[in-house]
């Protein structure tokens, strides 16, 4: 699974940076239009994730894990041709949005598979392994994207096409069906409870999603547009900043896991948001390339302390036979709230903030507030984990 994540990160992650710059600089779309495209992609993913999560709980994980990378392969080849030939913008957007929807479904499937194959105490390291290999792939992909973009950026879309095909072959050979067997007869409260009636699940998801609504400006069109249009930074250096992000994840994720295990996942998540808050202020204050590079290190420490929290926590509070449903539901809530993340940032860049320091200060304040709110969920999460552990041991 981690090797597949390496390939996925190398191919797919850099494409959103390239396509943002392509839509803005080549097709002359406005900030708000670029934000709306990402909004539409997230909105479409919402119902599909719920349906997909419930479906894989009923019929299994393997079918979906094989079908998605094949479809993604076809779409990225089509996207390469469309961008290379500067075809209809509508066609390009349909292809791009479709890749985003399928990647969202795959995230649900992968989280369910990892949870199925690990014990609760193993999951932080398991999800971190995915994250590290994925980021290592992202780093390699960003270097490739930076080099290729100096000639013809459309060529890079061939990389995720072939990468998805390799993913398919990895899943065929190494990833068997992992759907839990014999859990349909369970009658405990959590199995009877409708997923949308689980108040703890909803609380955790909403807190995390609102936090990422602001924190994820790093991974939306907002930052690349800000760096290129307001600070005049070249595309090649932007890819270097994202490559620094990858290097920090690879070098320090497991070390930061040790801190998370000592202080607890919720406290780790809150501290991570505080690092985000600091980094946003720095983005608004300087265009110095060296300071920006160090700032990415600060941001990445925050990212590494928050990122594993969500998957690990959901895996520990989800009933054994409903993991796909729980991950599908939470991904959908993320879709609803996260839909507005790229739209919000591009909207601020377009209308509300000049100079953008005001925008970054707002993001900083919001992440600081969410860090405080996250701490309030800690006792309820620990209580649910104990209940699930007791049920599993019976």
Short mmCIF file of C-alpha atoms in Angstrom, two decimals, residues 226 280-288 357 360-361:
data_model
loop_
_atom_site.label_atom_id
_atom_site.label_comp_id
_atom_site.label_asym_id
_atom_site.label_seq_id
_atom_site.Cartn_x
_atom_site.Cartn_y
_atom_site.Cartn_z
CA UNK A 226 -0.42 34.31 -4.28
CA UNK A 280 0.51 31.86 7.74
CA UNK A 281 1.67 35.09 9.37
CA UNK A 282 5.11 34.62 7.82
CA UNK A 283 3.64 34.03 4.35
CA UNK A 284 1.92 37.38 4.60
CA UNK A 285 4.97 39.31 5.80
CA UNK A 286 7.79 38.40 3.40
CA UNK A 287 8.77 37.44 -0.14
CA UNK A 288 12.32 36.47 0.86
CA UNK A 357 -1.40 40.18 4.73
CA UNK A 360 -3.06 35.43 6.06
CA UNK A 361 -3.79 37.01 9.45
#
